[in-house]
Amino acid sequence: MDFQVFYTSEELSRCLANSGSVDDAYRPLVAAIILLFTVVAISSNVVVLGVYVFHWRSSFRSQPFTYFVLNMIISGLLYACTNLWVSIPCTFDKCLYISSDVMMIVLATPNSLAHWGYLFSALSLTTYRFAIFISKSFAEDRLRVKVLLISPWVLTSALTFGTTAMGCFKRYSRLALAYTFNCSDCDLGLGITYPDVNFYCGQVIPLAMIAAYVFILVSIYRNRKRNVGFHQRQALVDSKLAFQFTVICFAQYLAAFVFFIVPKLSHGHIWSAIVMNTIGTINVSVNPIVLLLFNQQIRGSIRSHFFCTYNAPNTGTMRLLYCNLPQGTEAGRKREERKKKQLRGNIA
């Protein structure tokens, strides 16, 4: 099949017509649902990012794990933010401000960057966790850790910009309300296309990560039963992390599976448009939500910044209401001084 490099608006509409078309009456509903999940994704990622920023020097700077999570957060934010300038306006009113094919490609390409960045960042984190589970000394090898941290962005850039340069463009179909590689030359040779690579990587990589975490969980369980090299505290940390990231990897597998299967089952149905536009956004929300639910350090940091707690001293009946402000700040020192004075008053 012959492809043009770029199309006029009319030519592109005709070319993408085979992808199906959603009734215009459903556009506001689909746009509202995309916006809802986008707000959740951005909010959850920003909250976790804010915790890291506030406690960077005191808690997170020295932890290599943090840098891997930051890679995923940055990718997740890019993915969700792309909805704000492409999928939401194009769904609601066909984004008429995107007046040329080139502009559509430029604005939609960050979706691919974020997709691959998130997937490879999760893979590098899994490799790191698996390596230090096998050998704790791996964490001390700074060169290997740095290679793992940089590799997601190198691979992402090579794949995205390389395929874009060869004419495999990602666009957002204003008719089917979905990202698509249709009307692009995505043939990589030997009968393999870029969407094929996208699909199989989206399946194989998450399954490999799940297998790694299952191996960790099974090893912890077996060592516990045999009492061989078993350290209860470290085993608990490893098992919690393995469970958390098994959930995250499963979400990635499901997102990739649905993204490529749904278009084959349905063309132009409203449920197809909703699923295609939300599954990826839900996927990038899972990581921060899991961290907010299971990571004690992050939960404690959020409580210290945004919530007040009651403290009932053993020396008296008075209950104190105070907000846990960051240690080392002027407000934090004043709060500590007030607390000490109140305690001395109760003792007297």
Short mmCIF file of C-alpha atoms in Angstrom, two decimals, residues 73-246:
data_model
loop_
_atom_site.label_atom_id
_atom_site.label_comp_id
_atom_site.label_asym_id
_atom_site.label_seq_id
_atom_site.Cartn_x
_atom_site.Cartn_y
_atom_site.Cartn_z
CA ILE A 73 6.17 9.56 37.44
CA ILE A 74 7.62 11.81 34.72
CA SER A 75 6.41 9.40 32.02
CA GLY A 76 2.99 9.15 33.66
CA LEU A 77 2.60 12.93 33.82
CA LEU A 78 3.62 13.30 30.17
CA TYR A 79 1.10 10.65 29.15
CA ALA A 80 -1.75 12.24 31.11
CA CYS A 81 -0.88 15.79 30.05
CA THR A 82 -0.94 14.81 26.38
CA ASN A 83 -4.65 14.16 26.88
CA LEU A 84 -5.10 17.85 27.70
CA TRP A 85 -3.93 19.09 24.30
CA VAL A 86 -4.89 16.15 22.06
CA SER A 87 -7.46 13.55 23.07
CA ILE A 88 -9.77 15.71 25.21
CA PRO A 89 -10.15 18.67 22.79
CA CYS A 90 -10.17 16.38 19.74
CA THR A 91 -12.90 14.30 21.32
CA PHE A 92 -14.99 17.25 22.46
CA ASP A 93 -14.97 19.45 19.36
CA LYS A 94 -12.53 17.85 16.87
CA CYS A 95 -9.66 20.16 17.95
CA LEU A 96 -9.94 22.50 15.00
CA TYR A 97 -6.93 24.45 16.26
CA ILE A 98 -4.76 21.54 15.08
CA SER A 99 -4.86 22.79 11.52
CA SER A 100 -2.23 20.61 9.86
CA ASP A 101 -1.17 16.98 9.78
CA VAL A 102 2.34 17.94 10.94
CA MET A 103 0.95 19.68 14.02
CA MET A 104 -1.17 16.64 14.87
CA ILE A 105 1.85 14.36 14.64
CA VAL A 106 3.99 16.68 16.78
CA LEU A 107 1.31 16.96 19.47
CA ALA A 108 0.46 13.24 19.48
CA THR A 109 4.03 11.89 19.51
CA PRO A 110 4.51 12.61 23.27
CA ASN A 111 1.90 9.90 23.84
CA SER A 112 4.32 7.37 22.32
CA LEU A 113 7.25 8.84 24.26
CA ALA A 114 5.31 8.51 27.51
CA HIS A 115 4.11 4.99 26.71
CA TRP A 116 7.59 3.64 26.03
CA GLY A 117 9.15 5.71 28.81
CA TYR A 118 6.74 4.29 31.37
CA LEU A 119 7.16 0.71 30.15
CA PHE A 120 10.97 0.83 30.04
CA SER A 121 11.15 2.68 33.37
CA ALA A 122 9.12 -0.09 34.99
CA LEU A 123 11.41 -2.66 33.37
CA SER A 124 14.56 -0.92 34.65
CA LEU A 125 13.06 -0.75 38.15
CA THR A 126 12.19 -4.44 38.02
CA THR A 127 15.72 -5.27 36.88
CA TYR A 128 17.12 -3.23 39.76
CA ARG A 129 14.84 -4.84 42.38
CA PHE A 130 15.55 -8.33 41.05
CA ALA A 131 19.31 -7.70 40.95
CA ILE A 132 19.53 -6.47 44.55
CA PHE A 133 17.33 -9.36 45.68
CA ILE A 134 19.84 -11.77 44.15
CA SER A 135 22.88 -9.76 45.29
CA LYS A 136 22.68 -6.80 47.68
CA SER A 137 26.04 -5.56 46.40
CA PHE A 138 24.41 -4.59 43.09
CA ALA A 139 23.07 -1.40 44.70
CA GLU A 140 26.65 -0.32 45.39
CA ASP A 141 27.62 -0.49 41.71
CA ARG A 142 26.81 3.08 40.73
CA LEU A 143 27.70 2.63 37.07
CA ARG A 144 25.19 -0.19 36.58
CA VAL A 145 22.51 1.72 38.46
CA LYS A 146 23.10 4.81 36.30
CA VAL A 147 22.91 2.70 33.13
CA LEU A 148 19.57 1.31 34.31
CA LEU A 149 18.30 4.81 35.04
CA ILE A 150 19.32 6.27 31.68
CA SER A 151 18.44 3.29 29.48
CA PRO A 152 14.63 3.87 29.45
CA TRP A 153 15.05 7.31 27.88
CA VAL A 154 17.68 6.13 25.39
CA LEU A 155 15.48 3.23 24.23
CA THR A 156 12.36 5.40 24.21
CA SER A 157 14.00 8.11 22.10
CA ALA A 158 15.47 5.58 19.67
CA LEU A 159 12.15 3.80 19.13
CA THR A 160 9.90 6.85 18.97
CA PHE A 161 12.04 9.22 16.93
CA GLY A 162 13.47 6.42 14.79
CA THR A 163 10.07 5.14 13.67
CA THR A 164 8.74 8.69 13.27
CA ALA A 165 11.69 9.53 11.00
CA MET A 166 10.87 6.54 8.78
CA GLY A 167 7.27 7.76 8.36
CA CYS A 168 5.44 5.78 11.04
CA PHE A 169 3.36 8.58 12.57
CA LYS A 170 1.00 8.49 15.50
CA ARG A 171 -2.13 10.57 15.06
CA TYR A 172 -5.38 11.02 16.93
CA SER A 173 -8.41 10.07 14.86
CA ARG A 174 -11.08 12.73 15.27
CA LEU A 175 -13.63 10.21 13.95
CA ALA A 176 -12.83 7.03 15.90
CA LEU A 177 -11.63 9.06 18.93
CA ALA A 178 -8.45 7.06 19.39
CA TYR A 179 -4.71 7.20 18.74
CA THR A 180 -3.77 5.31 15.61
CA PHE A 181 -0.85 4.45 13.32
CA ASN A 182 -3.17 4.02 10.34
CA CYS A 183 -2.28 5.95 7.18
CA SER A 184 1.42 5.67 8.07
CA ASP A 185 4.26 3.58 6.69
CA CYS A 186 5.09 1.40 9.71
CA ASP A 187 6.59 -1.58 7.87
CA LEU A 188 9.87 -2.60 9.53
CA GLY A 189 10.62 -5.39 7.06
CA LEU A 190 10.19 -9.18 7.11
CA GLY A 191 6.45 -8.69 7.44
CA ILE A 192 6.82 -6.99 10.83
CA THR A 193 5.19 -3.64 11.54
CA TYR A 194 5.81 -1.14 14.31
CA PRO A 195 2.33 -1.73 15.83
CA ASP A 196 3.27 -5.45 16.00
CA VAL A 197 6.42 -4.58 17.94
CA ASN A 198 4.39 -2.26 20.14
CA PHE A 199 1.87 -5.01 20.88
CA TYR A 200 4.33 -7.81 21.61
CA CYS A 201 6.60 -5.62 23.75
CA GLY A 202 3.53 -4.48 25.66
CA GLN A 203 2.71 -8.12 26.36
CA VAL A 204 6.11 -9.74 26.85
CA ILE A 205 7.79 -7.07 28.99
CA PRO A 206 5.03 -6.86 31.66
CA LEU A 207 4.79 -10.67 31.78
CA ALA A 208 8.57 -10.90 32.27
CA MET A 209 8.36 -8.34 35.08
CA ILE A 210 5.51 -10.24 36.73
CA ALA A 211 7.57 -13.45 36.52
CA ALA A 212 10.50 -11.68 38.24
CA TYR A 213 8.32 -10.48 41.12
CA VAL A 214 6.64 -13.88 41.46
CA PHE A 215 10.11 -15.41 41.69
CA ILE A 216 10.95 -12.99 44.52
CA LEU A 217 7.74 -13.81 46.40
CA VAL A 218 8.20 -17.58 45.99
CA SER A 219 11.85 -17.36 47.09
CA ILE A 220 10.89 -15.39 50.21
CA TYR A 221 8.21 -17.95 51.05
CA ARG A 222 10.56 -20.91 50.56
CA ASN A 223 13.36 -19.31 52.57
CA ARG A 224 10.92 -18.55 55.36
CA LYS A 225 9.81 -22.18 55.53
CA ARG A 226 13.38 -23.44 55.45
CA ASN A 227 14.74 -20.62 57.62
CA VAL A 228 17.64 -20.30 55.16
CA GLY A 229 19.18 -16.82 55.08
CA PHE A 230 15.85 -15.43 56.27
CA HIS A 231 15.68 -11.91 57.69
CA GLN A 232 12.11 -11.13 58.63
CA ARG A 233 12.27 -7.35 58.27
CA GLN A 234 14.02 -7.37 54.87
CA ALA A 235 11.77 -10.18 53.64
CA LEU A 236 8.71 -8.13 54.56
CA VAL A 237 10.04 -5.13 52.62
CA ASP A 238 10.89 -7.25 49.58
CA SER A 239 7.54 -9.04 49.59
CA LYS A 240 5.57 -5.78 49.88
CA LEU A 241 7.48 -4.22 46.99
CA ALA A 242 7.11 -7.37 44.90
CA PHE A 243 3.36 -7.42 45.46
CA GLN A 244 2.99 -3.70 44.70
CA PHE A 245 4.87 -3.87 41.44
CA THR A 246 3.16 -7.09 40.40
#
